[in-house]
Short mmCIF file of C-alpha atoms in Angstrom, two decimals:
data_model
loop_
_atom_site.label_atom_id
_atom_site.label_comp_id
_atom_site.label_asym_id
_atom_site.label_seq_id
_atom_site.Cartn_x
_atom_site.Cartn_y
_atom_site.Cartn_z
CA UNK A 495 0.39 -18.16 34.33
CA UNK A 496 2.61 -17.31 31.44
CA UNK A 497 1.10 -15.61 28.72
CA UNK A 498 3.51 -14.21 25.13
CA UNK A 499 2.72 -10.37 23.96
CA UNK A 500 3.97 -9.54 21.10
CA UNK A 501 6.78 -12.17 21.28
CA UNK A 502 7.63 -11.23 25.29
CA UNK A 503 6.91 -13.14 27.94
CA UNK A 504 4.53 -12.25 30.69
CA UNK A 505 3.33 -13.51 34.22
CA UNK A 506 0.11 -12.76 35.32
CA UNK A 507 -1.33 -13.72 38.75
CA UNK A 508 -5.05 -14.04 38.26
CA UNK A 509 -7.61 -15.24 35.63
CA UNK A 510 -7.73 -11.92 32.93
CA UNK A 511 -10.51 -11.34 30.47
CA UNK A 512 -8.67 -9.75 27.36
CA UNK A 513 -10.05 -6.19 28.17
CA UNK A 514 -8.46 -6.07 31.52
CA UNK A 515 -5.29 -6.89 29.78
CA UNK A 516 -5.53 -3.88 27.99
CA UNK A 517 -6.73 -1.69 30.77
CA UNK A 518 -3.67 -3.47 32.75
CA UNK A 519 -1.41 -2.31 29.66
CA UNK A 520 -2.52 1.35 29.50
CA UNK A 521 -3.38 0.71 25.96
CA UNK A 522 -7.29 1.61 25.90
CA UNK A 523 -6.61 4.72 23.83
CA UNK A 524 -4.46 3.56 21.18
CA UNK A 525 -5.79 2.22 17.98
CA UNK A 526 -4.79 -1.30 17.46
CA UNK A 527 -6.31 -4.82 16.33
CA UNK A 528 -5.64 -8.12 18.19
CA UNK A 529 -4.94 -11.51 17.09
CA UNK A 530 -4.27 -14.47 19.60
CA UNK A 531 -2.91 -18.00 18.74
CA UNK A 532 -3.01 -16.49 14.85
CA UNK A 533 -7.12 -16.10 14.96
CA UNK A 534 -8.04 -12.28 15.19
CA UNK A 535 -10.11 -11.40 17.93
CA UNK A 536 -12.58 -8.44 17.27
CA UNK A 537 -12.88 -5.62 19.07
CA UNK A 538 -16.11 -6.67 20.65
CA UNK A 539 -15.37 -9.95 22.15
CA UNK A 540 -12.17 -8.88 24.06
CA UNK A 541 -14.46 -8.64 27.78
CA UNK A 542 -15.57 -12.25 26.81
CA UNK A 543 -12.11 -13.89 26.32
CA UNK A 544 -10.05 -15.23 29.17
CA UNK A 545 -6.66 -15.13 28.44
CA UNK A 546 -5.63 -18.82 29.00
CA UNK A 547 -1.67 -20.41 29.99
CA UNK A 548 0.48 -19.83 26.19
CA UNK A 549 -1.32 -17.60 25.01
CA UNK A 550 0.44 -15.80 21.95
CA UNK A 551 -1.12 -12.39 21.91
CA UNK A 552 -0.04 -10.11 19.04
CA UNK A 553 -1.27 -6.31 19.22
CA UNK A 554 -0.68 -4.40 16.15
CA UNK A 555 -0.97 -1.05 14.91
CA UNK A 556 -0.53 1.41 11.35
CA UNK A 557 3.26 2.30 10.80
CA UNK A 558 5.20 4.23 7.86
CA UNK A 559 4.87 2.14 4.96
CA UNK A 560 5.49 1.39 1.11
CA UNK B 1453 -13.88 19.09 -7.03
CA UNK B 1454 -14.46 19.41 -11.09
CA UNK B 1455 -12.43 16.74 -12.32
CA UNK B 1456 -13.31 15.20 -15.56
CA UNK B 1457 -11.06 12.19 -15.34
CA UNK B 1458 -10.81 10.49 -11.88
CA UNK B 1459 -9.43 7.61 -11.28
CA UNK B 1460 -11.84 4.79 -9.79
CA UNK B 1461 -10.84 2.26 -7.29
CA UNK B 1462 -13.67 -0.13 -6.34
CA UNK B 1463 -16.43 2.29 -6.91
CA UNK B 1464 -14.59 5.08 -5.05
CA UNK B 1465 -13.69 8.30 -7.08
CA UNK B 1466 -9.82 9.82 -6.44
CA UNK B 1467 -8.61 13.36 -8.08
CA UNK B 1468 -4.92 12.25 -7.80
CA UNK B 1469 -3.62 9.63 -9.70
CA UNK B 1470 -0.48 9.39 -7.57
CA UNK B 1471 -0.25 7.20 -3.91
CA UNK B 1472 2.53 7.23 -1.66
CA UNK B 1473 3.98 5.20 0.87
CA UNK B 1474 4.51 6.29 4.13
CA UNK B 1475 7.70 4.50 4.95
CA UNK B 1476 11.20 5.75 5.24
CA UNK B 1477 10.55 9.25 6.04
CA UNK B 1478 13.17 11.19 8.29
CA UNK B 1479 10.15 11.72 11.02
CA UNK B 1480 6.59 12.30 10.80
CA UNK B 1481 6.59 15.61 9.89
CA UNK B 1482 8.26 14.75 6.85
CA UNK B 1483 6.01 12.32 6.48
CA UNK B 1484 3.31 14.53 6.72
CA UNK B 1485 5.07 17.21 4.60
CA UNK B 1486 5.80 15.01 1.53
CA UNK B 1487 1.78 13.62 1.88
CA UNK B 1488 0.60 16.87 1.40
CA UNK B 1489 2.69 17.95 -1.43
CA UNK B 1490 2.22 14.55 -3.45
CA UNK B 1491 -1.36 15.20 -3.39
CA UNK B 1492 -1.88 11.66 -2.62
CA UNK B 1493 -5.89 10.99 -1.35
CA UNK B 1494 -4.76 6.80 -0.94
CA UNK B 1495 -1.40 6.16 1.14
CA UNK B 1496 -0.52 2.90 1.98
CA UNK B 1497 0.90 1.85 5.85
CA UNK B 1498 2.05 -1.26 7.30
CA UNK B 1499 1.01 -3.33 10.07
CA UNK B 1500 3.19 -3.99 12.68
CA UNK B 1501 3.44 -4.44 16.41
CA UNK B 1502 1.88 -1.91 18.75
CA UNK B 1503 4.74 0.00 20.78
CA UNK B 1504 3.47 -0.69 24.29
CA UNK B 1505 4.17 1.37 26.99
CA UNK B 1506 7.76 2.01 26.04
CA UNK B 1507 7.73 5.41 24.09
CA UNK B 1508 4.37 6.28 25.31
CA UNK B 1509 4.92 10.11 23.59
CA UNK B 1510 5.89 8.77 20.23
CA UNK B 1511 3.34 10.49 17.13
CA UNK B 1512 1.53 8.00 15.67
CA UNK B 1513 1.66 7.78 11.88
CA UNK B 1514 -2.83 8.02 12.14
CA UNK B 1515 -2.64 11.80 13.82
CA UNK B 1516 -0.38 12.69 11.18
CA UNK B 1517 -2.45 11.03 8.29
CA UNK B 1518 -5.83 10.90 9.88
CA UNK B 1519 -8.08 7.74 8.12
CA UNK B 1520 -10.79 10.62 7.86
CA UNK B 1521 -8.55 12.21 5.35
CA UNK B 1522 -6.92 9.84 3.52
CA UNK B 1523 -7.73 6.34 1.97
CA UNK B 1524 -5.84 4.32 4.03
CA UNK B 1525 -4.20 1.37 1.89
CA UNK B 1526 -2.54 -1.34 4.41
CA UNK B 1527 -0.55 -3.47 2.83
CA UNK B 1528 1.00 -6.87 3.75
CA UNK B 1529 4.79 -5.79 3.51
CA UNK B 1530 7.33 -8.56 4.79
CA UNK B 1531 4.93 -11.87 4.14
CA UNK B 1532 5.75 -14.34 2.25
CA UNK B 1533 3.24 -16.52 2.92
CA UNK B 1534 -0.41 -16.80 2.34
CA UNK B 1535 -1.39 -17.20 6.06
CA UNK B 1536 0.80 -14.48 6.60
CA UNK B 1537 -0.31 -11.95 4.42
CA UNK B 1538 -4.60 -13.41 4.76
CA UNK B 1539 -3.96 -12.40 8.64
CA UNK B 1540 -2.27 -9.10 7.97
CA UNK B 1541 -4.93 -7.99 6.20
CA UNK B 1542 -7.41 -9.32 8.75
CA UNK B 1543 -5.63 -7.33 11.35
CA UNK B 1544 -5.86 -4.13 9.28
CA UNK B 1545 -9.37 -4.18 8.50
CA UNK B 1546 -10.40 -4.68 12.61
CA UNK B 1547 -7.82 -1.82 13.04
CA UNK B 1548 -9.48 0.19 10.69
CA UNK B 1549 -12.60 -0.68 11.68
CA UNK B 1550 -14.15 -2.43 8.81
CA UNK B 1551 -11.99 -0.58 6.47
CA UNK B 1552 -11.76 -3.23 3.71
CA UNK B 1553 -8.98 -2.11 1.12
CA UNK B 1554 -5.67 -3.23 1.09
CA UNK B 1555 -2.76 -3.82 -0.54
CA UNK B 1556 -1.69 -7.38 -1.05
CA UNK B 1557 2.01 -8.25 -1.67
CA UNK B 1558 3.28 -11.93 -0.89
CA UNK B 1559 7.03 -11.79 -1.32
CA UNK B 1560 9.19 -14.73 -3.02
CA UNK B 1561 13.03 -13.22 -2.38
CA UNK B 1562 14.64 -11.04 0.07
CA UNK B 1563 17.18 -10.15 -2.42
CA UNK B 1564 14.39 -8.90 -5.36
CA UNK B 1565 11.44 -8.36 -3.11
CA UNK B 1566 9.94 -9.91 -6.22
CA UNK B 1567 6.06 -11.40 -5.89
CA UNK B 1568 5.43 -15.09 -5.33
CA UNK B 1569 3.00 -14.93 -7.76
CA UNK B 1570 1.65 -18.28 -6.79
CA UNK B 1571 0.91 -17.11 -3.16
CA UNK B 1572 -0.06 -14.18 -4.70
CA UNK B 1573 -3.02 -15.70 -6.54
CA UNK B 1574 -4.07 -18.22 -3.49
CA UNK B 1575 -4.34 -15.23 -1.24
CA UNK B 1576 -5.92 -13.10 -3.40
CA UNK B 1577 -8.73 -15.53 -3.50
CA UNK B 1578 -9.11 -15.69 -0.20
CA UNK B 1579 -8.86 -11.85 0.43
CA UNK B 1580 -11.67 -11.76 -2.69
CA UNK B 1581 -14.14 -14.17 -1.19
CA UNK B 1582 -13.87 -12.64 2.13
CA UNK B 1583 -14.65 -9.04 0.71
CA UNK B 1584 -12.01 -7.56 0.99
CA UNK B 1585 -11.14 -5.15 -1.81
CA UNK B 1586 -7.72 -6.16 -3.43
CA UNK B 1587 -5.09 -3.62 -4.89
CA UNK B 1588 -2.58 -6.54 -5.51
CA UNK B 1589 1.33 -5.89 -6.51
CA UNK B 1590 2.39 -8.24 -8.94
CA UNK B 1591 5.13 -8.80 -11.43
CA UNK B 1592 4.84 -7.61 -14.75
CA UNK B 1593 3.57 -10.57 -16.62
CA UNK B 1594 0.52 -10.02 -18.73
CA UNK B 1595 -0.84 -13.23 -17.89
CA UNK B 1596 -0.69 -13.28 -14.19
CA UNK B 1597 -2.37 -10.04 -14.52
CA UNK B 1598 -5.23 -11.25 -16.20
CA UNK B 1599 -5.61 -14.06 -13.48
CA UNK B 1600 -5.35 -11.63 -10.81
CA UNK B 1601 -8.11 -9.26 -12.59
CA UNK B 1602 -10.35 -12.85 -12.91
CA UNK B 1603 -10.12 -13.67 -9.25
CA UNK B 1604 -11.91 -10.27 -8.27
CA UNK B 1605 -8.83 -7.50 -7.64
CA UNK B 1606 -9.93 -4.27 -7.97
CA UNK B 1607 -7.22 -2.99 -9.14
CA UNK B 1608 -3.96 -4.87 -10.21
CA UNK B 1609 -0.33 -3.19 -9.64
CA UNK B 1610 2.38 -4.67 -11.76
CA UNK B 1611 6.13 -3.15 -10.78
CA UNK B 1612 8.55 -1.31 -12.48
CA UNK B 1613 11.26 -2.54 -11.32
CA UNK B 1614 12.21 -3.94 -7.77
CA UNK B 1615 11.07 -2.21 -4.63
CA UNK B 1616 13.29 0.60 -3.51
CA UNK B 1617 15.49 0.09 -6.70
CA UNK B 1618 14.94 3.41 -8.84
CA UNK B 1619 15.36 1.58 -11.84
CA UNK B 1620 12.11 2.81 -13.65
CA UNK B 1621 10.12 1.39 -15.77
CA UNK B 1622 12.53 -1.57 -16.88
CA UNK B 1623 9.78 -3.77 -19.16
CA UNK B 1624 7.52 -0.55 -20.67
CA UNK B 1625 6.03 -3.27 -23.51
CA UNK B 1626 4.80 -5.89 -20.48
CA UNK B 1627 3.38 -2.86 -18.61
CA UNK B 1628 1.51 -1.80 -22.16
CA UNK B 1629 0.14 -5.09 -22.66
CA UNK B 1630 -1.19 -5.23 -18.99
CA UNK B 1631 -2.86 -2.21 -19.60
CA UNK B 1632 -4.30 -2.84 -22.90
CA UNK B 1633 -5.84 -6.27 -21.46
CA UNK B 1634 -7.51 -4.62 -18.42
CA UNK B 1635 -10.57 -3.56 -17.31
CA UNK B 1636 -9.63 -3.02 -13.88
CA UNK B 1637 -7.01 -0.01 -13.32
CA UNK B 1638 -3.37 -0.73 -13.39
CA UNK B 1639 -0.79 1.44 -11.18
CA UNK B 1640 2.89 1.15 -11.61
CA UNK B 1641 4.03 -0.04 -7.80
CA UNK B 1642 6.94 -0.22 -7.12
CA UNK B 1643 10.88 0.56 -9.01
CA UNK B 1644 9.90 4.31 -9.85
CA UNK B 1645 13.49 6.36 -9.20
CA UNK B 1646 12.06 10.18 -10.68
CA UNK B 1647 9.84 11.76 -12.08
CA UNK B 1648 10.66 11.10 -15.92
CA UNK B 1649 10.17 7.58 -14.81
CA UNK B 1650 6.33 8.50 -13.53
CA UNK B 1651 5.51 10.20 -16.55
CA UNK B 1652 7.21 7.52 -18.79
CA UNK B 1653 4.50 5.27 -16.79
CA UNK B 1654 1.42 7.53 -17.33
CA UNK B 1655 1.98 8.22 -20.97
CA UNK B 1656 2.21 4.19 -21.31
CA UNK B 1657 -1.51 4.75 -20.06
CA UNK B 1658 -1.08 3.48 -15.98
CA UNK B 1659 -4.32 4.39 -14.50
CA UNK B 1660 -1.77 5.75 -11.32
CA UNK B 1661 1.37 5.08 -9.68
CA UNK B 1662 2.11 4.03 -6.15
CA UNK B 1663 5.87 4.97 -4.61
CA UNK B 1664 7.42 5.42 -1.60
CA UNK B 1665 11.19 5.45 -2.04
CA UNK B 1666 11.45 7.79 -4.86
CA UNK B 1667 10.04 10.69 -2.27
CA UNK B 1668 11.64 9.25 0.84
CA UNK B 1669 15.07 8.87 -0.01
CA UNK B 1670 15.03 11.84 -2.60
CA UNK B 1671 17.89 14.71 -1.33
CA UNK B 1672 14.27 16.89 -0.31
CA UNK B 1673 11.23 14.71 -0.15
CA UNK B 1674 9.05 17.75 0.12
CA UNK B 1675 10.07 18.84 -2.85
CA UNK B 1676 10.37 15.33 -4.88
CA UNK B 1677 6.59 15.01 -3.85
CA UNK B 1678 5.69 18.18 -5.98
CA UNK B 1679 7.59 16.84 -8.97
CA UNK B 1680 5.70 13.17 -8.54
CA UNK B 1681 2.91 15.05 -8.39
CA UNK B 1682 3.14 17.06 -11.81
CA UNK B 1683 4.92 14.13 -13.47
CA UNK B 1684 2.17 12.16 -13.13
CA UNK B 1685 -0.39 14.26 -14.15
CA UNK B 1686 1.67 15.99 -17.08
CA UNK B 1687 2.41 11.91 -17.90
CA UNK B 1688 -1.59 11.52 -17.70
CA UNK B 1689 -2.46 14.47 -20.14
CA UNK B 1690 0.05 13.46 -22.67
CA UNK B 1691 -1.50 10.28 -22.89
CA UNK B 1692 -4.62 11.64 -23.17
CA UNK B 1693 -3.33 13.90 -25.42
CA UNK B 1694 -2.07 11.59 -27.81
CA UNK B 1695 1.18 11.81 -28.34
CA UNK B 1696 2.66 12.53 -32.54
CA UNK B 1697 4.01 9.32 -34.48
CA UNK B 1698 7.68 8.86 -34.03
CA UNK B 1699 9.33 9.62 -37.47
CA UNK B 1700 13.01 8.66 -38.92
CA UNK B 1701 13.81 12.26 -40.51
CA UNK B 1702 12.73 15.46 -39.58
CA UNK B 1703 9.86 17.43 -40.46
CA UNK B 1704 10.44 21.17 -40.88
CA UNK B 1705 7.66 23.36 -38.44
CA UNK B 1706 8.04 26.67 -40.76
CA UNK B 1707 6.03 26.25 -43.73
CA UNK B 1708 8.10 26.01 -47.11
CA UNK B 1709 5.87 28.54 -48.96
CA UNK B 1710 6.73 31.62 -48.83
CA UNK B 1711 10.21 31.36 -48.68
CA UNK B 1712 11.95 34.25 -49.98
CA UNK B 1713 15.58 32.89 -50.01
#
């Protein structure tokens, strides 16, 4: 199924909970906040979601800023 | 520390009265650099996509400022809508976990980066009844200020002139009258070009100043952050100070008796 990370398109064979998605993505250490279809998803429901066909999943993080 | 004036942002007590932006450095060293010459306790970020995977060695702007450190102030840079900036903010305070201050800007203009006040004042509402704690960046209208205060901002943040611009402090009687009507604090955000203007700001009686530009695109931001950095608190004792009436003719400072001409 297709699935949209920040604004790229992805194909993924099986049915993913969100925190396999970000073991999958080598991402575990980073600090960053998730939002999916525009509704943040906190931190401690990510092994609880399955990541469904369309998907829009934004990851975001702290950058340089005024 | 033994400070006898600090400035207080919802309940928390700062020693500096100046905040910085972290944008538009050279690198993060610089970034890092400037920060620590500023003397800036509250510096504000933005939130933006997560690099993922592709520069997987790249510094990231939290081990340079670590949130243990400094007050982290995310803002909502680039929305211009409600939803827009409501999620942002949303975002920042899972990424920082729980962390609930930020700075709210909702943009009207690409060309002014001037406040849609209107949006401004919806999503501060919303940002207020979902406790967050609300440093909001607003135009310099008196009135709008006073709403914005009303609706629950801890602190409201009227410009000086348009973001990035250097112009200084283009409307110093709108930024008085904000001042003189609040009981939250007031920081200048926003239009600062040097350090005259900071102090120009402070003497008004600004509670702080927030700038980025000023210090990122000065010839040597390293050493523009030390000048901030005495500007605003030389600006902050003269107006505590009180500065002498402003007089037509002069005023001679050698006494007249004694005079032997």
């Amino acid at each position: 199924m297709e699935i949209t990370i920040n604004g790229k398109a992805h194909t993924i064979e099986q049915p993913l909970s969100l925190l396999e998605l970000i073991d999958y993505l080598d991402i575990a250490e980073q600090r960053f906040a998730i939002e999916i279809n525009r509704e943040l998803i906190p931190r401690s429901t990510f092994e609880h979601y399955t990541l469904k066909p369309g998907d829009q999943i934004e990851i975001v993080g702290a950058i340089g800023g005024g | 520390m033994n400070n006898t004036d600090p400035l207080i942002i919802a309940g928390q007590v700062y020693n500096s009265r100046l905040l910085t932006g972290t944008g538009k450095f050279k690198d993060m060293d610089e970034t890092r650099l400037a920060t620590e010459a500023s003397g800036a306790e509250i510096v504000t970020v933005a939130i933006r996509r997560s690099n993922i995977g592709q520069h997987p060695d790249e510094p990231n702007l939290l081990d340079v400022l670590p949130p243990e450190h400094y007050t982290l102030l995310p803002n909502t840079a680039g929305c211009y809508t409600v939803d827009d900036a409501v999620r942002t903010c949303r975002l920042a305070r899972e990424l920082l976990d729980g962390h609930n201050l930020v700075k709210l800007e909702v943009l009207g203009d690409e060309k002014t980066l001037f406040p849609n006040v209107i949006e401004t004042l919806k999503a501060a509402e919303i940002l207020v009844n979902d406790d967050f704690n609300v440093m909001v960046y607003t135009n310099d209208d008196p009135i709008i200020a006073r709403e914005l205060e009303a609706i629950g901002c801890v602190a409201v943040m009227p410009l000086a002139a348009p973001i990035g611009s250097g112009l200084g402090i283009r409307n110093p009687y709108n930024i008085l009258e904000i001042i003189e009507n609040a009981t939250v604090p007031i920081l200048v955000d926003a239009g600062v070009g040097t350090a005259s203007d900071a102090a120009v700001a402070m003497e008004l009686g600004c509670d702080g100043i927030l700038m980025n530009t000023a210090i990122a695109e000065a010839q040597q931001p390293v050493l523009m952050a030390t000048a901030m950095k005495n500007a605003v608190k030389a600006g902050r004792q003269a107006f505590l100070a009180g500065r002498m009436p402003r007089k037509r003719y002069a005023s001679a400072s050698s006494p007249i008796d004694g005079q032997f001409l």
